Amino acid sequence: MVRDVFYRLFLAVLAAILPSFAYDWDSPSDVVFSPKSLEQRTSILQTQEKCIRSGECLGDSASKTLRDAFTGLESTIVAEDPHATLFSYDELFLLYVYSAQVSLDKSASWKELVRLLEHSRSIKDSLAHRNYPFAKDSTLVDFLIDSIDYHQAEFEFSLLDVPRELKESFRIVLEAILVSNSLAKACEIGQNSHGTSMYGASVEFMETARDRFLRRYPQSEYGALVREYVPEGFAAREKRNVASEQKWLAFSMGLGVGSVFMGGNLGETVSVPFEIPFYGEFQVGRALVGFGFGMGLGQKKTLWKGTFDEMEGHGFGIVMGGLNSYIGGVLLAHNSLSLDLLAGIVVSDYTPTSDSDYLIQGIGLQVGGQLDFKIPLTDFVEMVVRARYFFSWENAELYIPDAVRERRPEVDNFPSYGPETGYGHRVEILLGFRAGFPKSMMKESVK
């Protein structure tokens, strides 16, 4: 019954907080867009891409841009809200670049790219006043970025009959979009086009390209666009983004303070109001494997009351040494915060008497969760402030090692203790460090 209540409460909280991560509106709107719109948009792009690559779309459709495939969905969105837009400026830019690479007739896509650059201010202003329901949807951008050959795009654009400053502004804007959205592309561009790459940590080449453009064309009508995409501090900002990117392969360790509140029969014997835990944790993708050691302080208690072999505790001292191991997964990861669900095994040795040779050994299962707040320190290392909770079910009984029995034969006369059952609530605040690599950095490092 209790577990059902916790389960339903968890689902209710999850259902309440998940929508807050789904969309970000550029302007207030009472319109509720269809939740299938995002899936439809990505599905159309993927279907069109497969169709063109397989050759099934040769003929009239191959001479169109990929934007044309979205006409139906765009009409549906606009019908729901006349002030809506299906694409951001960056998405339009990438969509036409990709379309120019996969369509047989590239002229329409290049024409639209030139229009986007020549009328960037008016187009951006128009989009800024529209409701855009996909502001936090990176699926489309990721798909396009992974598929674009930026070398080919820059070369083919350089062959167009347009002013040279427009060609150079196109290259800066394209590279800035790629660098800002993909660490792997940033590494690739730096390594292949600018002769330097430190797994995404070196992006100063964008500022160099910006300054060269502004010196060469001080009165250029595209200067504002170049400054917008590569503003002052661009390299420092991108380095911060690299440092804060979610790690895909990582190891962390730390130390903290906590409390263990015991209940059931075991709660009558042990209480650990103050605990000093240490933890270590591995992460691969969203999977977690961790372990921890804890030393607990508490009020020592009396066992076997009313017997001649009574064992009494005296004062406040060390009453627990414990090991907990767990596996889990990352439930939510959002910027500097992450929420993980955990499950595992806990083993504890309790010494709640004045005689440290007497151990009450407990073992059981535990479930819990942890909330991490991460502070980037370098590209690879971040400081982690962690709040963690475990609920455990334990069975415990008196354990006297053979070495103690040989040294102290009188212990055989003491009454046994347990097995006793109990449950525990473990609450911890931990401070640690985490070192690791995002997936894009790992992909680049093995090239």
Short mmCIF file of N, CA and C in Angstrom, two decimals, residues 229-319:
data_model
loop_
_atom_site.label_atom_id
_atom_site.label_comp_id
_atom_site.label_asym_id
_atom_site.label_seq_id
_atom_site.Cartn_x
_atom_site.Cartn_y
_atom_site.Cartn_z
N TYR A 229 26.50 36.84 -34.82
CA TYR A 229 26.83 35.42 -34.70
C TYR A 229 28.17 35.18 -34.01
N VAL A 230 29.08 36.15 -34.10
CA VAL A 230 30.36 36.03 -33.39
C VAL A 230 30.56 37.30 -32.58
N PRO A 231 29.85 37.42 -31.46
CA PRO A 231 29.96 38.64 -30.65
C PRO A 231 31.27 38.65 -29.86
N GLU A 232 31.51 39.75 -29.18
CA GLU A 232 32.67 39.81 -28.29
C GLU A 232 32.52 38.73 -27.21
N GLY A 233 33.60 38.04 -26.92
CA GLY A 233 33.55 36.97 -25.92
C GLY A 233 32.99 35.67 -26.45
N PHE A 234 32.89 35.54 -27.78
CA PHE A 234 32.34 34.31 -28.37
C PHE A 234 33.12 33.08 -27.93
N ALA A 235 34.46 33.15 -28.02
CA ALA A 235 35.28 31.99 -27.67
C ALA A 235 35.12 31.62 -26.20
N ALA A 236 35.11 32.63 -25.32
CA ALA A 236 34.95 32.35 -23.89
C ALA A 236 33.60 31.72 -23.61
N ARG A 237 32.55 32.20 -24.30
CA ARG A 237 31.21 31.64 -24.10
C ARG A 237 31.16 30.19 -24.54
N GLU A 238 31.74 29.89 -25.70
CA GLU A 238 31.71 28.53 -26.20
C GLU A 238 32.53 27.59 -25.32
N LYS A 239 33.62 28.10 -24.74
CA LYS A 239 34.39 27.27 -23.82
C LYS A 239 33.57 26.95 -22.57
N ARG A 240 32.79 27.93 -22.12
CA ARG A 240 31.91 27.66 -20.97
C ARG A 240 30.86 26.63 -21.34
N ASN A 241 30.34 26.71 -22.56
CA ASN A 241 29.36 25.72 -23.01
C ASN A 241 29.97 24.32 -23.06
N VAL A 242 31.24 24.24 -23.50
CA VAL A 242 31.93 22.94 -23.53
C VAL A 242 32.05 22.39 -22.12
N ALA A 243 32.45 23.27 -21.20
CA ALA A 243 32.66 22.83 -19.82
C ALA A 243 31.36 22.37 -19.17
N SER A 244 30.23 23.00 -19.55
CA SER A 244 28.96 22.68 -18.91
C SER A 244 28.18 21.59 -19.65
N GLU A 245 28.68 21.12 -20.80
CA GLU A 245 27.96 20.09 -21.55
C GLU A 245 27.88 18.80 -20.73
N GLN A 246 26.75 18.13 -20.83
CA GLN A 246 26.54 16.91 -20.07
C GLN A 246 27.61 15.88 -20.41
N LYS A 247 28.21 15.30 -19.38
CA LYS A 247 29.26 14.31 -19.58
C LYS A 247 28.65 12.96 -19.96
N TRP A 248 29.30 12.27 -20.88
CA TRP A 248 28.84 10.95 -21.32
C TRP A 248 29.64 9.84 -20.64
N LEU A 249 30.92 10.07 -20.40
CA LEU A 249 31.78 9.15 -19.67
C LEU A 249 32.42 9.93 -18.55
N ALA A 250 32.19 9.53 -17.30
CA ALA A 250 32.66 10.35 -16.19
C ALA A 250 32.91 9.51 -14.95
N PHE A 251 33.78 10.03 -14.08
CA PHE A 251 34.01 9.46 -12.75
C PHE A 251 33.93 10.60 -11.75
N SER A 252 33.26 10.37 -10.65
CA SER A 252 33.15 11.40 -9.62
C SER A 252 33.38 10.79 -8.25
N MET A 253 33.81 11.62 -7.33
CA MET A 253 34.01 11.21 -5.95
C MET A 253 33.85 12.42 -5.05
N GLY A 254 33.48 12.16 -3.79
CA GLY A 254 33.27 13.28 -2.88
C GLY A 254 33.02 12.82 -1.46
N LEU A 255 32.81 13.81 -0.60
CA LEU A 255 32.66 13.59 0.84
C LEU A 255 31.53 14.48 1.32
N GLY A 256 30.86 14.09 2.41
CA GLY A 256 29.76 14.91 2.88
C GLY A 256 29.35 14.61 4.30
N VAL A 257 28.15 15.01 4.61
CA VAL A 257 27.55 14.75 5.92
C VAL A 257 26.13 14.24 5.70
N GLY A 258 25.62 13.51 6.69
CA GLY A 258 24.28 12.97 6.54
C GLY A 258 23.74 12.43 7.85
N SER A 259 22.55 11.86 7.76
CA SER A 259 21.90 11.23 8.91
C SER A 259 21.21 9.96 8.45
N VAL A 260 21.19 8.96 9.36
CA VAL A 260 20.50 7.71 9.08
C VAL A 260 19.46 7.51 10.17
N PHE A 261 18.19 7.51 9.77
CA PHE A 261 17.10 7.34 10.72
C PHE A 261 16.57 5.92 10.59
N MET A 262 16.79 5.10 11.61
CA MET A 262 16.38 3.70 11.59
C MET A 262 14.99 3.54 12.16
N GLY A 263 14.25 2.55 11.63
CA GLY A 263 12.93 2.24 12.13
C GLY A 263 12.76 0.74 12.28
N GLY A 264 11.59 0.29 12.68
CA GLY A 264 11.37 -1.13 12.91
C GLY A 264 12.11 -1.61 14.15
N ASN A 265 12.30 -2.91 14.28
CA ASN A 265 13.00 -3.46 15.44
C ASN A 265 14.44 -2.97 15.52
N LEU A 266 15.06 -2.80 14.38
CA LEU A 266 16.44 -2.34 14.36
C LEU A 266 16.56 -0.90 14.87
N GLY A 267 15.50 -0.13 14.71
CA GLY A 267 15.51 1.25 15.18
C GLY A 267 15.59 1.36 16.68
N GLU A 268 15.20 0.31 17.41
CA GLU A 268 15.30 0.35 18.86
C GLU A 268 16.73 0.16 19.34
N THR A 269 17.59 -0.34 18.43
CA THR A 269 18.97 -0.65 18.81
C THR A 269 19.96 0.37 18.29
N VAL A 270 19.69 0.94 17.13
CA VAL A 270 20.67 1.79 16.45
C VAL A 270 20.04 3.11 16.04
N SER A 271 20.75 4.18 16.27
CA SER A 271 20.40 5.48 15.70
C SER A 271 21.70 6.17 15.31
N VAL A 272 21.69 6.76 14.12
CA VAL A 272 22.90 7.40 13.60
C VAL A 272 22.52 8.82 13.14
N PRO A 273 22.43 9.75 14.07
CA PRO A 273 22.01 11.10 13.68
C PRO A 273 23.05 11.86 12.87
N PHE A 274 24.33 11.40 12.91
CA PHE A 274 25.37 12.12 12.17
C PHE A 274 26.25 11.10 11.46
N GLU A 275 26.37 11.26 10.13
CA GLU A 275 27.13 10.32 9.32
C GLU A 275 28.11 11.11 8.44
N ILE A 276 29.29 10.53 8.23
CA ILE A 276 30.27 11.12 7.31
C ILE A 276 30.43 10.13 6.15
N PRO A 277 29.78 10.38 5.01
CA PRO A 277 29.86 9.44 3.88
C PRO A 277 30.90 9.88 2.84
N PHE A 278 31.49 8.88 2.19
CA PHE A 278 32.36 9.08 1.04
C PHE A 278 31.77 8.29 -0.11
N TYR A 279 31.84 8.83 -1.34
CA TYR A 279 31.26 8.11 -2.47
C TYR A 279 32.17 8.19 -3.69
N GLY A 280 32.02 7.21 -4.56
CA GLY A 280 32.65 7.21 -5.89
C GLY A 280 31.62 6.72 -6.88
N GLU A 281 31.67 7.24 -8.11
CA GLU A 281 30.62 6.92 -9.07
C GLU A 281 31.16 6.95 -10.50
N PHE A 282 30.76 5.98 -11.30
CA PHE A 282 31.07 5.94 -12.73
C PHE A 282 29.78 6.20 -13.51
N GLN A 283 29.92 6.91 -14.61
CA GLN A 283 28.78 7.14 -15.49
C GLN A 283 29.17 6.87 -16.93
N VAL A 284 28.36 6.07 -17.61
CA VAL A 284 28.52 5.82 -19.04
C VAL A 284 27.17 6.08 -19.68
N GLY A 285 27.10 7.11 -20.51
CA GLY A 285 25.81 7.50 -21.05
C GLY A 285 24.90 7.96 -19.93
N ARG A 286 23.75 7.34 -19.81
CA ARG A 286 22.84 7.67 -18.71
C ARG A 286 22.87 6.62 -17.60
N ALA A 287 23.76 5.65 -17.70
CA ALA A 287 23.85 4.59 -16.70
C ALA A 287 24.87 4.97 -15.62
N LEU A 288 24.54 4.67 -14.36
CA LEU A 288 25.39 4.99 -13.23
C LEU A 288 25.72 3.73 -12.44
N VAL A 289 26.95 3.64 -11.97
CA VAL A 289 27.37 2.60 -11.04
C VAL A 289 28.15 3.30 -9.94
N GLY A 290 27.74 3.11 -8.69
CA GLY A 290 28.38 3.84 -7.61
C GLY A 290 28.60 3.00 -6.38
N PHE A 291 29.43 3.51 -5.49
CA PHE A 291 29.71 2.86 -4.22
C PHE A 291 29.99 3.95 -3.19
N GLY A 292 29.89 3.58 -1.93
CA GLY A 292 30.15 4.57 -0.88
C GLY A 292 30.49 3.90 0.44
N PHE A 293 31.22 4.64 1.25
CA PHE A 293 31.55 4.21 2.60
C PHE A 293 31.05 5.27 3.56
N GLY A 294 30.60 4.84 4.71
CA GLY A 294 30.09 5.80 5.68
C GLY A 294 30.50 5.45 7.10
N MET A 295 30.83 6.47 7.87
CA MET A 295 31.09 6.30 9.30
C MET A 295 30.06 7.12 10.05
N GLY A 296 29.34 6.45 10.96
CA GLY A 296 28.27 7.13 11.66
C GLY A 296 28.56 7.33 13.13
N LEU A 297 28.11 8.46 13.65
CA LEU A 297 28.25 8.78 15.06
C LEU A 297 26.86 8.83 15.68
N GLY A 298 26.77 8.35 16.90
CA GLY A 298 25.47 8.37 17.55
C GLY A 298 25.55 8.01 19.03
N GLN A 299 24.37 8.00 19.68
CA GLN A 299 24.28 7.66 21.09
C GLN A 299 24.30 6.14 21.24
N LYS A 300 25.28 5.63 21.98
CA LYS A 300 25.36 4.18 22.16
C LYS A 300 24.24 3.70 23.07
N LYS A 301 23.73 2.49 22.77
CA LYS A 301 22.55 1.98 23.46
C LYS A 301 22.89 0.72 24.24
N THR A 302 21.95 0.29 25.09
CA THR A 302 22.11 -0.92 25.90
C THR A 302 21.42 -2.09 25.19
N LEU A 303 22.12 -3.21 25.12
CA LEU A 303 21.55 -4.44 24.56
C LEU A 303 21.27 -5.43 25.69
N TRP A 304 20.37 -6.34 25.43
CA TRP A 304 20.07 -7.44 26.35
C TRP A 304 19.77 -6.95 27.77
N LYS A 305 18.87 -6.01 27.85
CA LYS A 305 18.54 -5.45 29.16
C LYS A 305 18.03 -6.55 30.10
N GLY A 306 18.43 -6.42 31.36
CA GLY A 306 17.94 -7.33 32.38
C GLY A 306 18.68 -8.64 32.47
N THR A 307 19.76 -8.81 31.73
CA THR A 307 20.53 -10.05 31.83
C THR A 307 21.84 -9.78 32.55
N PHE A 308 22.50 -10.87 32.98
CA PHE A 308 23.79 -10.72 33.65
C PHE A 308 24.89 -10.32 32.66
N ASP A 309 24.61 -10.57 31.39
CA ASP A 309 25.60 -10.27 30.36
C ASP A 309 25.24 -8.98 29.62
N GLU A 310 24.70 -8.04 30.39
CA GLU A 310 24.23 -6.82 29.78
C GLU A 310 25.39 -6.02 29.18
N MET A 311 25.18 -5.54 27.93
CA MET A 311 26.18 -4.71 27.28
C MET A 311 25.62 -3.29 27.21
N GLU A 312 26.34 -2.36 27.76
CA GLU A 312 25.84 -0.99 27.81
C GLU A 312 26.69 -0.07 26.95
N GLY A 313 26.02 0.90 26.36
CA GLY A 313 26.73 1.95 25.64
C GLY A 313 26.97 3.13 26.56
N HIS A 314 28.03 3.82 26.29
CA HIS A 314 28.37 4.99 27.11
C HIS A 314 28.60 6.19 26.20
N GLY A 315 27.68 7.13 26.22
CA GLY A 315 27.87 8.38 25.54
C GLY A 315 27.74 8.31 24.02
N PHE A 316 28.33 9.30 23.40
CA PHE A 316 28.22 9.51 21.96
C PHE A 316 29.52 9.06 21.30
N GLY A 317 29.43 8.20 20.30
CA GLY A 317 30.64 7.71 19.66
C GLY A 317 30.36 7.05 18.33
N ILE A 318 31.36 6.35 17.79
CA ILE A 318 31.21 5.68 16.50
C ILE A 318 30.31 4.46 16.68
N VAL A 319 29.22 4.42 15.96
CA VAL A 319 28.27 3.32 16.08
C VAL A 319 28.02 2.61 14.75
#
